[in-house]
CSV table of C-alpha atoms and ligand atoms in Angstrom, one decimal:
chain,number,residue,atom,x,y,z
I,1,MET,CA,-6.9,17.1,21.5
I,2,LYS,CA,-8.0,17.9,17.9
I,3,LYS,CA,-10.9,15.7,17.0
I,4,TYR,CA,-11.3,13.9,13.7
I,5,LYS,CA,-14.2,15.3,11.5
I,6,ILE,CA,-16.7,12.6,10.6
I,7,GLY,CA,-19.4,12.2,7.9
I,8,VAL,CA,-22.2,9.7,8.4
I,9,LEU,CA,-23.7,8.4,5.1
I,10,GLY,CA,-27.2,7.0,5.6
I,11,ALA,CA,-27.5,9.1,8.8
I,12,THR,CA,-31.3,9.1,8.7
I,13,GLY,CA,-31.6,5.3,8.8
I,14,MET,CA,-31.6,3.0,11.8
I,15,VAL,CA,-27.9,2.2,11.8
I,16,GLY,CA,-27.1,5.9,10.9
I,17,GLN,CA,-29.0,7.0,14.0
I,18,ARG,CA,-27.1,4.5,16.1
I,19,PHE,CA,-23.8,6.0,14.7
I,20,LEU,CA,-24.9,9.5,15.7
I,21,THR,CA,-25.9,8.3,19.2
I,22,LEU,CA,-22.6,6.5,19.7
I,23,LEU,CA,-20.6,9.4,18.4
I,24,GLU,CA,-22.2,12.0,20.6
I,25,ASN,CA,-19.5,13.1,23.1
I,26,HIS,CA,-16.9,10.7,21.5
I,27,PRO,CA,-13.4,11.7,22.8
I,28,TRP,CA,-11.8,11.5,19.3
I,29,PHE,CA,-14.6,12.0,16.7
I,30,VAL,CA,-17.0,14.8,15.9
I,31,VAL,CA,-19.8,14.5,13.3
I,32,THR,CA,-19.7,17.5,10.9
I,33,LYS,CA,-21.6,16.0,7.9
I,34,VAL,CA,-24.7,13.9,7.6
I,35,ALA,CA,-25.8,12.5,4.3
I,36,ALA,CA,-28.8,10.5,3.0
I,37,SER,CA,-30.9,10.2,-0.2
I,38,THR,CA,-32.2,13.0,-2.5
I,39,ARG,CA,-35.5,12.7,-0.5
I,40,SER,CA,-33.7,14.1,2.6
I,41,ALA,CA,-31.0,16.3,1.0
I,42,GLY,CA,-31.1,20.0,1.7
I,43,LYS,CA,-33.3,19.6,4.8
I,44,VAL,CA,-32.4,20.1,8.4
I,45,TYR,CA,-31.5,16.8,10.1
I,46,GLU,CA,-33.9,17.3,13.0
I,47,ASP,CA,-36.8,18.0,10.8
I,48,VAL,CA,-36.3,14.8,8.7
I,49,VAL,CA,-35.8,12.4,11.6
I,50,LYS,CA,-38.0,13.8,14.4
I,51,ASN,CA,-40.9,11.6,13.5
I,52,LYS,CA,-38.8,8.5,12.8
I,53,TRP,CA,-36.2,8.7,15.5
I,54,LEU,CA,-35.7,5.1,16.8
I,55,MET,CA,-33.1,5.5,19.5
I,56,SER,CA,-34.0,5.5,23.2
I,57,THR,CA,-31.9,8.7,23.8
I,58,PRO,CA,-32.7,12.0,22.1
I,59,ILE,CA,-31.3,13.2,18.8
I,60,PRO,CA,-27.8,14.5,19.6
I,61,LYS,CA,-28.1,18.3,19.9
I,62,ASP,CA,-25.0,19.2,17.8
I,63,VAL,CA,-26.4,17.1,14.9
I,64,LYS,CA,-29.9,18.5,15.0
I,65,PRO,CA,-29.2,21.7,12.9
I,66,LEU,CA,-27.0,20.1,10.3
I,67,ILE,CA,-28.2,20.3,6.7
I,68,ILE,CA,-28.3,16.8,5.1
I,69,ASN,CA,-26.1,16.3,2.0
I,70,ASP,CA,-26.9,14.0,-0.9
I,71,ALA,CA,-24.6,11.1,-0.3
I,72,LEU,CA,-24.5,10.0,-4.0
I,73,ILE,CA,-24.3,13.4,-5.7
I,74,GLU,CA,-22.2,15.4,-3.2
I,75,PHE,CA,-19.5,12.8,-2.5
I,76,LYS,CA,-16.6,15.2,-3.6
I,77,GLN,CA,-17.7,18.0,-1.3
I,78,ILE,CA,-18.3,15.6,1.7
I,79,SER,CA,-14.9,13.8,1.1
I,80,GLU,CA,-13.0,17.1,1.1
I,81,SER,CA,-14.5,18.3,4.3
I,82,VAL,CA,-14.1,15.3,6.6
I,83,ASP,CA,-11.3,13.0,7.8
I,84,PHE,CA,-13.3,9.9,7.1
I,85,VAL,CA,-16.9,8.6,6.7
I,86,PHE,CA,-19.0,5.9,8.2
I,87,CYS,CA,-21.3,4.3,5.6
I,88,ALA,CA,-24.7,2.9,6.5
I,89,ILE,CA,-26.6,3.4,3.3
I,90,ASN,CA,-29.2,1.1,2.1
I,91,LEU,CA,-28.7,0.6,-1.7
I,92,PRO,CA,-28.3,-2.3,-4.0
I,93,LYS,CA,-24.9,-3.9,-3.7
I,94,GLU,CA,-23.3,-2.7,-6.9
I,95,GLU,CA,-24.4,0.9,-6.2
I,96,THR,CA,-23.0,0.7,-2.7
I,97,ARG,CA,-19.7,-0.7,-3.9
I,98,ARG,CA,-19.4,2.1,-6.5
I,99,LEU,CA,-20.4,4.8,-3.9
I,100,GLU,CA,-17.9,3.6,-1.3
I,101,GLU,CA,-15.1,3.4,-4.0
I,102,SER,CA,-15.9,6.9,-5.1
I,103,TYR,CA,-15.3,8.3,-1.6
I,104,ALA,CA,-12.1,6.2,-1.2
I,105,LYS,CA,-10.9,7.5,-4.6
I,106,CYS,CA,-11.5,11.1,-3.3
I,107,GLU,CA,-8.9,10.2,-0.6
I,108,CYS,CA,-11.6,9.8,2.1
I,109,PRO,CA,-11.4,6.6,4.1
I,110,VAL,CA,-14.7,4.7,4.3
I,111,ILE,CA,-15.6,2.5,7.3
I,112,SER,CA,-18.6,0.6,6.1
I,113,ASN,CA,-21.4,-1.2,7.7
I,114,ASN,CA,-22.5,-2.6,4.3
I,115,SER,CA,-21.9,-6.0,2.8
I,116,ALA,CA,-21.1,-4.8,-0.7
I,117,ASN,CA,-17.3,-4.6,-0.3
I,118,ARG,CA,-16.9,-7.5,2.1
I,119,VAL,CA,-16.1,-10.0,-0.6
I,120,ILE,CA,-13.3,-7.9,-2.2
I,121,PRO,CA,-10.0,-9.7,-1.3
I,122,ASP,CA,-8.0,-6.5,-0.5
I,123,VAL,CA,-10.8,-5.0,1.7
I,124,PRO,CA,-10.2,-5.9,5.3
I,125,MET,CA,-13.3,-7.2,7.2
I,126,ILE,CA,-12.4,-6.7,10.8
I,127,LEU,CA,-13.7,-7.8,14.1
I,128,PRO,CA,-11.1,-5.7,16.0
I,129,GLU,CA,-10.5,-8.2,18.9
I,130,ILE,CA,-10.1,-11.1,16.5
I,131,ASN,CA,-8.2,-10.1,13.3
I,132,PRO,CA,-6.9,-6.5,13.7
I,133,ASN,CA,-3.7,-7.5,11.7
I,134,HIS,CA,-5.9,-7.7,8.5
I,135,ILE,CA,-5.8,-3.9,8.3
I,136,ASP,CA,-2.3,-4.3,6.9
I,137,ILE,CA,-3.9,-5.2,3.5
I,138,ILE,CA,-5.0,-1.6,3.2
I,139,GLU,CA,-1.6,-0.7,1.5
I,140,SER,CA,-2.4,-3.2,-1.3
I,141,GLN,CA,-5.9,-1.8,-1.7
I,142,LYS,CA,-4.6,1.7,-2.0
I,143,LYS,CA,-2.3,0.6,-4.8
I,144,ARG,CA,-5.2,-0.9,-6.6
I,145,LEU,CA,-7.4,2.2,-6.1
I,146,GLY,CA,-4.5,4.6,-6.9
I,147,THR,CA,-4.9,6.5,-3.6
I,148,SER,CA,-2.6,7.7,-1.0
I,149,ARG,CA,-5.1,8.1,1.9
I,150,GLY,CA,-8.4,6.7,0.7
I,151,PHE,CA,-9.5,3.1,1.4
I,152,ILE,CA,-12.4,1.0,2.4
I,153,ALA,CA,-12.5,-1.1,5.6
I,154,VAL,CA,-15.6,-3.1,6.6
I,155,LYS,CA,-17.1,-4.7,9.6
I,156,PRO,CA,-18.7,-8.2,9.2
I,157,ASN,CA,-22.4,-9.1,9.2
I,158,CYS,CA,-24.2,-8.4,12.4
I,159,SER,CA,-25.2,-12.0,13.3
I,160,LEU,CA,-21.8,-13.6,13.2
I,161,GLN,CA,-20.5,-11.2,15.7
I,162,CYS,CA,-22.1,-13.3,18.5
I,163,TYR,CA,-20.6,-16.6,17.5
I,164,VAL,CA,-17.3,-15.9,15.7
I,165,PRO,CA,-15.7,-14.4,18.9
I,166,ALA,CA,-16.6,-17.6,20.7
I,167,LEU,CA,-15.3,-19.9,18.0
I,168,PHE,CA,-12.0,-18.1,17.3
I,169,PRO,CA,-10.3,-19.1,20.6
I,170,LEU,CA,-11.3,-22.7,19.9
I,171,LEU,CA,-9.6,-23.0,16.5
I,172,ASN,CA,-6.5,-24.6,18.0
I,173,PHE,CA,-8.6,-27.5,19.3
I,174,GLY,CA,-8.9,-28.6,15.6
I,175,LEU,CA,-12.4,-27.1,14.9
I,176,GLU,CA,-13.7,-29.0,11.9
I,177,GLU,CA,-17.4,-28.3,11.5
I,178,VAL,CA,-19.9,-25.7,12.8
I,179,LYS,CA,-23.7,-25.7,12.6
I,180,ILE,CA,-25.4,-22.6,13.6
I,181,CYS,CA,-29.0,-21.3,14.1
I,182,THR,CA,-29.4,-17.6,14.5
I,183,TYR,CA,-32.4,-15.9,16.0
I,184,GLN,CA,-32.2,-12.4,14.7
I,185,ALA,CA,-33.9,-9.2,16.0
I,186,ILE,CA,-36.1,-7.1,13.7
I,187,SER,CA,-33.8,-4.0,14.0
I,188,GLY,CA,-31.4,-6.0,11.8
I,189,ALA,CA,-33.9,-5.4,9.0
I,190,GLY,CA,-34.2,-1.7,9.9
I,191,LYS,CA,-37.7,-2.5,11.4
I,192,THR,CA,-39.7,-1.9,14.6
I,193,PHE,CA,-42.8,-3.8,15.7
I,194,GLY,CA,-44.8,-0.8,14.3
I,195,THR,CA,-43.3,-1.2,10.9
I,196,PHE,CA,-43.1,-5.0,10.9
I,197,PRO,CA,-46.5,-6.2,12.3
I,198,GLU,CA,-46.3,-9.6,10.6
I,199,ILE,CA,-43.5,-10.6,13.0
I,200,VAL,CA,-45.7,-10.3,16.1
I,201,ASP,CA,-46.3,-13.8,17.5
I,202,ASN,CA,-44.3,-15.2,14.6
I,203,VAL,CA,-41.0,-16.6,13.5
I,204,ILE,CA,-39.9,-16.2,9.9
I,205,PRO,CA,-37.4,-18.9,8.7
I,206,TYR,CA,-35.7,-16.8,6.0
I,207,ILE,CA,-33.5,-13.7,5.9
I,208,ALA,CA,-32.4,-13.0,2.3
I,209,GLY,CA,-28.6,-13.6,1.8
I,210,GLU,CA,-28.0,-14.1,5.5
I,211,GLU,CA,-27.1,-17.8,5.5
I,212,GLU,CA,-24.5,-17.4,2.8
I,213,LYS,CA,-22.9,-14.5,4.7
I,214,SER,CA,-23.0,-16.5,8.0
I,215,GLU,CA,-21.1,-19.4,6.3
I,216,THR,CA,-18.5,-17.5,4.3
I,217,GLU,CA,-17.6,-14.3,6.3
I,218,PRO,CA,-16.1,-16.1,9.3
I,219,LEU,CA,-13.7,-17.9,7.0
I,220,LYS,CA,-12.4,-14.5,5.7
I,221,ILE,CA,-12.0,-13.3,9.3
I,222,PHE,CA,-10.1,-16.6,10.1
I,223,GLY,CA,-8.0,-16.1,6.9
I,224,SER,CA,-4.5,-14.7,6.3
I,225,ILE,CA,-2.8,-12.1,4.2
I,226,ILE,CA,-1.0,-13.7,1.3
I,227,SER,CA,0.8,-11.3,-1.0
I,228,ASN,CA,-1.8,-8.7,-2.0
I,229,LYS,CA,-5.1,-10.3,-0.7
I,230,ILE,CA,-6.8,-11.9,2.2
I,231,VAL,CA,-7.1,-15.6,1.6
I,232,SER,CA,-10.0,-17.2,3.5
I,233,ALA,CA,-9.4,-20.1,5.8
I,234,LYS,CA,-10.4,-23.5,4.4
I,235,SER,CA,-12.0,-24.7,7.6
I,236,PRO,CA,-14.2,-25.1,9.6
I,237,ARG,CA,-17.1,-26.2,7.4
I,238,ILE,CA,-20.0,-23.9,8.4
I,239,SER,CA,-23.7,-24.5,7.9
I,240,ALA,CA,-26.2,-21.8,9.0
I,241,GLN,CA,-29.9,-21.3,9.3
I,242,CYS,CA,-31.2,-17.8,10.1
I,243,PHE,CA,-34.6,-16.9,11.6
I,244,ARG,CA,-36.2,-13.5,12.1
I,245,VAL,CA,-37.8,-13.5,15.6
I,246,PRO,CA,-40.0,-11.1,17.5
I,247,VAL,CA,-37.2,-9.4,19.4
I,248,SER,CA,-36.5,-5.7,19.0
I,249,ASP,CA,-32.7,-5.7,19.4
I,250,GLY,CA,-30.1,-8.4,20.0
I,251,HIS,CA,-29.2,-11.5,18.0
I,252,THR,CA,-28.9,-15.0,19.6
I,253,ALA,CA,-27.0,-18.0,18.1
I,254,GLY,CA,-27.3,-21.7,18.9
I,255,VAL,CA,-24.0,-23.3,17.9
I,256,PHE,CA,-22.9,-26.9,17.5
I,257,ALA,CA,-19.1,-27.3,17.0
I,258,LYS,CA,-17.2,-30.5,16.1
I,259,PHE,CA,-13.5,-30.9,16.7
I,260,ARG,CA,-10.8,-33.2,15.3
I,261,ASN,CA,-9.6,-33.8,18.9
I,262,LYS,CA,-11.4,-34.7,22.1
I,263,VAL,CA,-12.5,-31.6,24.1
I,264,LYS,CA,-13.4,-31.0,27.7
I,265,LYS,CA,-15.9,-28.4,28.9
I,266,ASN,CA,-13.4,-26.7,31.3
I,267,ASP,CA,-10.8,-26.4,28.6
I,268,ILE,CA,-13.2,-24.5,26.4
I,269,ILE,CA,-14.3,-22.2,29.2
I,270,ASP,CA,-10.7,-21.5,30.0
I,271,LYS,CA,-10.0,-20.5,26.4
I,272,TRP,CA,-12.9,-18.1,26.6
I,273,ARG,CA,-12.0,-16.6,30.0
I,274,ASN,CA,-8.3,-16.3,29.2
I,275,TYR,CA,-8.6,-15.1,25.6
I,276,ILE,CA,-5.7,-12.7,24.9
I,277,ASN,CA,-7.4,-9.7,23.3
I,278,PRO,CA,-4.8,-8.4,20.8
I,279,ILE,CA,-6.0,-4.7,21.0
I,280,LYS,CA,-6.4,-4.5,24.8
I,281,ASP,CA,-3.3,-2.4,25.2
I,282,LEU,CA,-4.5,0.2,22.8
I,283,ARG,CA,-7.3,1.2,25.2
I,284,LEU,CA,-9.6,2.2,22.5
I,285,PRO,CA,-12.6,4.4,23.7
I,286,SER,CA,-15.3,2.0,22.5
I,287,ALA,CA,-13.6,-1.3,23.5
I,288,PRO,CA,-15.4,-3.4,26.1
I,289,ASN,CA,-13.4,-4.2,29.3
I,290,GLU,CA,-14.7,-7.8,29.1
I,291,PHE,CA,-14.9,-8.9,25.5
I,292,LEU,CA,-16.3,-12.4,26.1
I,293,LYS,CA,-18.4,-13.2,29.1
I,294,TYR,CA,-19.2,-16.8,30.0
I,295,PHE,CA,-22.4,-17.4,32.1
I,296,GLU,CA,-22.6,-20.5,34.3
I,297,ASN,CA,-26.4,-20.1,34.8
I,298,ASN,CA,-28.5,-22.4,32.7
I,299,ASP,CA,-30.9,-19.7,31.6
I,300,ARG,CA,-28.3,-17.3,30.3
I,301,PRO,CA,-27.4,-15.6,28.0
I,302,GLN,CA,-30.8,-14.0,27.4
I,303,VAL,CA,-31.1,-11.3,24.8
I,304,LYS,CA,-33.2,-9.1,27.0
I,305,LEU,CA,-30.8,-9.3,30.0
I,306,ASP,CA,-27.5,-9.5,28.2
I,307,LYS,CA,-27.5,-7.6,24.9
I,308,ASN,CA,-26.4,-4.4,26.6
I,309,LEU,CA,-23.4,-6.0,28.3
I,310,GLU,CA,-20.4,-3.6,28.2
I,311,LYS,CA,-22.7,-0.9,26.6
I,312,GLY,CA,-23.7,-3.3,23.9
I,313,MET,CA,-20.1,-4.2,22.9
I,314,GLY,CA,-19.7,-7.4,24.9
I,315,ILE,CA,-20.4,-10.9,23.7
I,316,SER,CA,-22.3,-13.2,26.1
I,317,VAL,CA,-21.8,-17.0,25.9
I,318,GLY,CA,-23.4,-19.8,27.9
I,319,ARG,CA,-25.2,-23.2,27.9
I,320,LEU,CA,-21.9,-24.9,27.0
I,321,ASN,CA,-22.4,-28.7,26.9
I,322,VAL,CA,-20.3,-31.5,25.6
I,323,ASP,CA,-22.4,-33.4,23.0
I,324,SER,CA,-19.9,-36.3,22.3
I,325,GLU,CA,-16.2,-36.6,23.1
I,326,ASN,CA,-15.3,-34.3,20.2
I,327,SER,CA,-18.3,-32.0,19.9
I,328,VAL,CA,-20.0,-29.3,22.0
I,329,LYS,CA,-23.0,-26.9,21.8
I,330,PHE,CA,-23.4,-23.5,23.2
I,331,VAL,CA,-25.5,-20.3,23.0
I,332,SER,CA,-24.2,-16.8,22.4
I,333,VAL,CA,-25.8,-13.3,22.2
I,334,SER,CA,-24.7,-9.8,21.0
I,335,HIS,CA,-26.3,-6.5,20.3
I,336,ASN,CA,-26.9,-6.3,16.6
I,337,THR,CA,-27.0,-2.6,16.0
I,338,ILE,CA,-24.2,-1.8,18.6
I,339,ARG,CA,-21.5,-4.5,18.4
I,340,GLY,CA,-23.0,-5.9,15.2
I,341,ALA,CA,-23.3,-2.6,13.3
I,342,ALA,CA,-22.4,1.0,14.4
I,343,GLY,CA,-20.5,0.2,17.6
I,344,GLY,CA,-18.3,-2.4,15.8
I,345,ALA,CA,-17.6,0.1,13.0
I,346,VAL,CA,-16.7,2.9,15.5
I,347,LEU,CA,-14.3,0.5,17.3
I,348,LEU,CA,-12.8,-0.3,13.9
I,349,ALA,CA,-12.3,3.4,13.1
I,350,GLU,CA,-10.6,3.9,16.5
I,351,LEU,CA,-8.3,1.0,15.7
I,352,LEU,CA,-7.4,2.5,12.3
I,353,CYS,CA,-6.7,5.9,13.9
I,354,ALA,CA,-4.6,4.3,16.6
I,355,ARG,CA,-2.6,2.4,14.0
I,356,GLY,CA,-2.1,5.5,11.8
I,357,PHE,CA,-4.2,4.4,8.9
I,358,ILE,CA,-6.4,7.5,9.3
V,401,LIG,P1,-32.5,2.1,6.8
V,401,LIG,O1,-33.0,2.4,8.1
V,401,LIG,O2,-33.4,1.7,5.7
V,401,LIG,O3,-31.6,3.4,6.3
V,401,LIG,C1,-31.1,3.5,5.1
V,401,LIG,C2,-30.3,4.8,4.9
V,401,LIG,O4,-29.9,4.8,3.5
V,401,LIG,C3,-31.2,6.1,5.1
V,401,LIG,O5,-30.4,7.1,5.6
V,401,LIG,C4,-31.6,6.5,3.6
V,401,LIG,O6,-31.8,7.8,3.4
V,401,LIG,C5,-30.3,6.1,2.9
V,401,LIG,N1,-30.6,5.8,1.5
V,401,LIG,C6,-31.5,5.0,0.9
V,401,LIG,N2,-31.5,5.1,-0.4
V,401,LIG,C7,-30.5,6.0,-0.7
V,401,LIG,C8,-30.0,6.6,-1.9
V,401,LIG,N3,-30.5,6.3,-3.1
V,401,LIG,N4,-29.0,7.6,-1.9
V,401,LIG,C9,-28.5,7.9,-0.7
V,401,LIG,N5,-29.0,7.4,0.5
V,401,LIG,C10,-29.9,6.5,0.5
V,401,LIG,O7,-31.4,0.9,6.8
V,401,LIG,P2,-30.5,0.4,8.1
V,401,LIG,O8,-31.2,-0.6,8.8
V,401,LIG,O9,-30.0,1.6,8.8
V,401,LIG,O10,-29.3,-0.3,7.3
V,401,LIG,C11,-28.4,0.4,6.6
V,401,LIG,C12,-27.4,-0.6,6.0
V,401,LIG,O11,-26.7,-1.3,7.1
V,401,LIG,C13,-28.0,-1.7,5.1
V,401,LIG,O12,-27.2,-2.0,4.1
V,401,LIG,C14,-28.2,-2.9,6.1
V,401,LIG,O13,-28.2,-4.1,5.4
V,401,LIG,C15,-26.9,-2.7,6.9
V,401,LIG,N6,-26.9,-3.3,8.2
V,401,LIG,C16,-28.0,-3.1,9.1
V,401,LIG,C17,-27.9,-3.6,10.4
V,401,LIG,C18,-29.0,-3.4,11.4
V,401,LIG,O14,-28.9,-4.0,12.5
V,401,LIG,N7,-30.1,-2.6,11.1
V,401,LIG,C19,-26.8,-4.4,10.8
V,401,LIG,C20,-25.8,-4.6,9.9
V,401,LIG,C21,-25.9,-4.0,8.6
V,401,LIG,P3,-33.3,8.5,3.4
V,401,LIG,O15,-33.8,8.5,4.8
V,401,LIG,O16,-33.1,9.8,2.8
V,401,LIG,O17,-34.1,7.5,2.5
């Protein structure tokens, strides 16, 4: 089978490294371009990252000799030589938005990890097992951009990927209000304990921009396509508090959910266990076999034990308790740089290829 040629923008960073690791030996994709800032451009990939390689597996051997391109300056050359790019660049929002549009306008699809384009109504923000139908908005986006092949598709914020999959199957119970506390790993800030010593023995009760994203992005995912845009759902009301905690990888959420109707614990567990995954039949290479796993044990899910469920693509849920006749609380965990970042984006790219958008 002919493989799709891939470029990774931001390939030297933490999420970029995760992309390269996940794409090594991928059955459909092969990385042929790596790009980063002017600081790294023109240099051999291995030379630039060997002293800052953060993954537990070695640098993929086929990527080591690649010469790094300048992601901002060489966008035409990169766009022309690949089938699509993954974007994991760390730039101010406006610059990221312009950069991603410039690739799309060069007829190069962009699968982005960044938040810059998530608020644009004709840019689909996809959690593949939840709202795969939102990719149909791409035709409207292409009209706006004046492209025949180029577009932008994004994955949502890393932290909401642990609780949105658990909330979505419960919408039919009349979900009215959700309160969430997230306990987020330091890799979510591109950090390690070595580069973030102030987090050791500490909890920091603020992550810039995170609470707003946690409250608004789920509503876009729960939304519908109406004419040429995705219109966010009006409910549930979501209130979030986000903490940075001394954990290397894996985000945890404590969730309180209130419903219009009475709910029973077993009905909720049934909804999770019998969730009909709309992309299951596509058998995408990165899709987990078990998307949502409910743990009965009182001490699960634990980030250390459960973040790597299904190679980091599974969502773990547990500690479900009924609070009152119409409210419950539970805990959920997911891997922030796999499901929450690069892995979620690779799965999205697979969906777009399988559905003929790339
Ligand atoms: P990072 O480790 O700081 O890496 C940033 C990347 O962007 C590097 O490759 C860097 O290249 C490149 N870059 C920086 N300035 C640039 C410029 N002016 N022109 C071109 N390239 C430039 O960041 P990260 O943690 O991987 O995060 C990347 C993005 O993903 C961020 O927007 C972040 O918010 C988002 N995100 C991260 C996570 C996570 O779990 N870490 C999860 C979801 C989303 P050089 O090496 O050449 O500087």
